Tab-separated table of C-alpha atoms in Angstrom:
chain	number	residue	atom	x	y	z
A	1	MET	CA	-8.897	39.586	9.945
A	2	SER	CA	-6.802	36.408	10.016
A	3	GLU	CA	-4.230	38.148	12.228
A	4	ASN	CA	-6.839	37.915	14.990
A	5	TYR	CA	-6.380	34.137	14.957
A	6	ILE	CA	-3.132	33.280	13.152
A	7	LYS	CA	0.244	35.003	13.356
A	8	PRO	CA	1.189	36.703	10.050
A	9	SER	CA	4.377	34.619	9.865
A	10	ASP	CA	2.317	31.419	10.215
A	11	LEU	CA	-0.085	32.627	7.538
A	12	ASP	CA	2.876	33.125	5.172
A	13	VAL	CA	3.951	29.517	5.834
A	14	ILE	CA	0.402	28.281	5.188
A	15	VAL	CA	0.110	30.204	1.898
A	16	LYS	CA	3.429	28.737	0.671
A	17	TRP	CA	2.333	25.263	1.788
A	18	ILE	CA	-0.981	25.451	-0.100
A	19	LYS	CA	0.833	26.584	-3.248
A	20	LYS	CA	3.157	23.562	-2.942
A	21	VAL	CA	0.170	21.209	-2.428
A	22	GLU	CA	-1.406	22.506	-5.642
A	23	GLU	CA	1.883	22.181	-7.544
A	24	MET	CA	2.248	18.571	-6.389
A	25	ASP	CA	-1.343	17.820	-7.373
A	26	ALA	CA	-0.578	19.070	-10.884
A	27	ILE	CA	2.004	16.282	-11.214
A	28	GLN	CA	-0.299	13.808	-9.413
A	29	LYS	CA	1.723	13.466	-6.223
A	30	LYS	CA	0.387	13.753	-2.701
A	31	PHE	CA	1.848	14.615	0.668
A	32	SER	CA	1.519	12.496	3.790
A	33	ILE	CA	0.245	13.877	7.093
A	34	ARG	CA	3.706	13.456	8.604
A	35	HIS	CA	5.368	15.317	5.756
A	36	ALA	CA	2.795	18.116	5.974
A	37	THR	CA	3.239	18.681	9.723
A	38	ARG	CA	7.024	18.567	9.346
A	39	LYS	CA	7.015	21.100	6.501
A	40	LEU	CA	4.486	23.444	8.094
A	41	LYS	CA	6.517	23.624	11.360
A	42	LEU	CA	3.704	25.452	13.130
A	43	SER	CA	3.947	25.872	16.886
A	44	TYR	CA	0.358	24.731	17.405
A	45	LYS	CA	-0.452	21.243	18.657
A	46	VAL	CA	-1.988	18.812	16.148
A	47	ILE	CA	-5.293	17.620	17.643
A	48	GLY	CA	-6.696	15.780	14.664
A	49	THR	CA	-6.099	14.552	11.150
A	50	GLY	CA	-8.292	13.308	8.387
A	51	LYS	CA	-7.875	12.024	4.860
A	52	SER	CA	-7.056	15.497	3.550
A	53	ARG	CA	-6.639	17.956	6.434
A	54	ILE	CA	-4.749	18.552	9.665
A	55	VAL	CA	-6.394	20.240	12.657
A	56	PHE	CA	-4.302	22.425	14.967
A	57	ASP	CA	-5.336	23.784	18.371
A	58	LEU	CA	-4.793	27.560	18.369
A	59	LYS	CA	-5.141	27.588	22.200
A	60	SER	CA	-7.546	30.525	21.990
A	61	GLY	CA	-10.816	28.644	21.741
A	62	PHE	CA	-10.265	28.058	18.026
A	63	VAL	CA	-8.821	25.398	15.721
A	64	LEU	CA	-7.013	25.794	12.422
A	65	LYS	CA	-7.717	23.321	9.618
A	66	ILE	CA	-5.128	23.148	6.833
A	67	GLY	CA	-5.402	21.036	3.707
A	68	TYR	CA	-2.557	18.733	2.749
A	69	SER	CA	-4.214	17.731	-0.518
A	70	VAL	CA	-6.339	19.532	-3.089
A	71	LYS	CA	-9.366	17.805	-1.573
A	72	GLY	CA	-8.446	19.321	1.806
A	73	ILE	CA	-8.189	22.768	0.221
A	74	LYS	CA	-11.668	22.307	-1.261
A	75	ASP	CA	-13.017	20.885	2.018
A	76	ASN	CA	-11.997	24.027	3.902
A	77	ALA	CA	-13.716	26.207	1.307
A	78	SER	CA	-16.838	24.008	1.466
A	79	GLU	CA	-17.115	24.340	5.240
A	80	ALA	CA	-16.681	28.117	5.072
A	81	VAL	CA	-19.272	28.552	2.308
A	82	LEU	CA	-21.801	26.228	3.959
A	83	TYR	CA	-21.444	27.946	7.320
A	84	GLU	CA	-21.738	31.439	5.850
A	85	SER	CA	-24.768	30.552	3.707
A	86	SER	CA	-26.716	28.622	6.366
A	87	ILE	CA	-29.681	29.974	8.265
A	88	PRO	CA	-29.209	30.596	12.019
A	89	THR	CA	-31.026	27.427	13.134
A	90	ILE	CA	-28.630	25.316	11.025
A	91	LYS	CA	-25.560	27.311	12.146
A	92	ASP	CA	-26.431	26.368	15.737
A	93	TYR	CA	-25.441	22.789	14.892
A	94	LEU	CA	-22.249	23.616	12.987
A	95	SER	CA	-18.895	24.493	14.462
A	96	LYS	CA	-18.572	28.212	13.719
A	97	VAL	CA	-16.179	29.261	10.936
A	98	VAL	CA	-14.660	32.551	12.096
A	99	ASP	CA	-12.064	33.068	9.364
A	100	HIS	CA	-10.806	31.350	6.253
A	101	GLY	CA	-8.537	31.716	3.296
A	102	HIS	CA	-7.378	29.633	0.382
A	103	GLY	CA	-6.682	26.172	1.819
A	104	TRP	CA	-7.318	26.915	5.483
A	105	CYS	CA	-10.074	27.807	7.909
A	106	VAL	CA	-10.327	28.780	11.551
A	107	MET	CA	-13.257	27.362	13.492
A	108	GLU	CA	-14.527	27.671	16.994
A	109	LYS	CA	-13.150	24.824	19.101
A	110	ILE	CA	-15.995	22.788	20.493
A	111	ASN	CA	-15.481	21.119	23.850
A	112	MET	CA	-13.637	17.910	23.137
A	113	SER	CA	-16.246	15.779	24.920
A	114	VAL	CA	-16.761	12.499	23.158
A	115	VAL	CA	-20.337	12.016	22.023
A	116	SER	CA	-21.387	8.694	23.455
A	117	ASP	CA	-23.387	6.183	21.481
A	118	THR	CA	-26.680	6.310	23.340
A	119	LYS	CA	-30.268	6.057	22.101
A	120	LYS	CA	-30.809	9.723	22.993
A	121	ASN	CA	-27.745	10.843	20.996
A	122	ARG	CA	-28.661	8.621	18.034
A	123	ASP	CA	-32.135	10.142	17.990
A	124	LEU	CA	-30.581	13.630	18.067
A	125	VAL	CA	-28.295	12.802	15.138
A	126	TYR	CA	-31.183	11.455	13.042
A	127	LYS	CA	-33.337	14.468	13.940
A	128	LEU	CA	-30.445	16.745	12.990
A	129	ARG	CA	-30.064	14.939	9.658
A	130	ASP	CA	-33.767	15.517	8.948
A	131	GLU	CA	-33.409	19.212	9.749
A	132	PHE	CA	-30.451	19.579	7.376
A	133	LEU	CA	-32.387	17.796	4.625
A	134	ARG	CA	-35.414	20.087	5.135
A	135	GLU	CA	-33.102	23.047	4.580
A	136	GLY	CA	-31.732	21.606	1.326
A	137	ILE	CA	-28.452	20.370	2.810
A	138	THR	CA	-27.386	16.781	2.187
A	139	PRO	CA	-25.364	15.923	5.307
A	140	ASN	CA	-22.916	13.409	3.849
A	141	ASP	CA	-20.692	11.942	6.588
A	142	LEU	CA	-23.229	12.614	9.333
A	143	THR	CA	-23.962	8.905	9.208
A	144	ASN	CA	-22.199	5.989	7.574
A	145	ARG	CA	-23.603	5.240	4.118
A	146	ARG	CA	-23.445	1.465	4.535
A	147	ASN	CA	-25.274	1.047	7.809
A	148	ASP	CA	-26.671	4.497	8.708
A	149	GLU	CA	-24.650	4.547	11.948
A	150	PRO	CA	-23.701	8.023	13.193
A	151	ARG	CA	-20.100	9.022	12.502
A	152	TRP	CA	-19.348	9.969	16.091
A	153	LYS	CA	-15.919	11.414	15.300
A	154	ASN	CA	-17.634	14.212	13.348
A	155	PHE	CA	-19.455	15.478	16.465
A	156	ASN	CA	-18.601	17.094	19.765
A	157	ILE	CA	-20.633	18.459	22.631
A	158	ASP	CA	-20.690	22.258	23.044
A	159	LYS	CA	-20.726	24.155	26.348
A	160	ASN	CA	-24.552	24.054	26.314
A	161	GLY	CA	-24.552	20.252	26.085
A	162	ARG	CA	-25.686	20.308	22.454
A	163	ILE	CA	-24.319	18.039	19.732
A	164	VAL	CA	-22.371	20.106	17.175
A	165	VAL	CA	-20.954	18.924	13.828
A	166	ILE	CA	-17.219	19.659	13.719
A	167	ASP	CA	-16.537	18.206	10.253
A	168	TYR	CA	-19.054	19.086	7.569
A	169	ALA	CA	-16.803	19.410	4.528
A	170	ASN	CA	-18.766	16.773	2.613
A	171	PHE	CA	-22.188	18.324	3.194
A	172	LYS	CA	-23.866	19.531	-0.010
A	173	ASN	CA	-26.135	22.563	-0.185
A	174	SER	CA	-28.643	22.235	-3.015
A	175	ARG	CA	-30.071	25.742	-2.631
C-alpha cells in the first residue's frame, strides 16, 4: 500500500535510514536533523521538524514523518496505533494516518492554517482534552505541563474549520 504514497525507491532509502538509526542508537550516538535530511536525500520538501522526526510534504495532500532517532521511530508507531485503535469521534480530531511502516508514517496533510490563541480556540482545546480523557487517552503534549497552555504547534485547522491534532505521538491510550 505504501506505493500509493511513497515511491518504492524512496521507501528503500527510508528502510536503510531507519536501520542505520537503530545501529547508531545501539552505540549511543544520535543523528542531527541536518544530517538526517542530507542522508535521506528525498525529493520532498521538509515542512517541519521535531525533537525526533522530520516531516516531508508529499505534495499529494499527505505528509511523511520519518524518525531520526529511536524515539522518532517509536513516535511514528505510537501515532499509527493510536489512530487505528481510536473510536470515530476521536479520529475526527486526529490527523489521519493512511499508511505506516517501521520508522515512518504517512498522514493526511491538514491545512497549514495557524491556530490562533483565542478564548474560543482555548476552550476547544480544553474540551478536546476532556474528550480524550473520557475515552481513556492521556493527551500529553496537547497542553504544556507547566502552565496548561495549549501547544499550538501541535494543531492545525482542517478544511471544515475544525481544530485537528497533527502531532499526537506522546498521547497514551490506557484501554
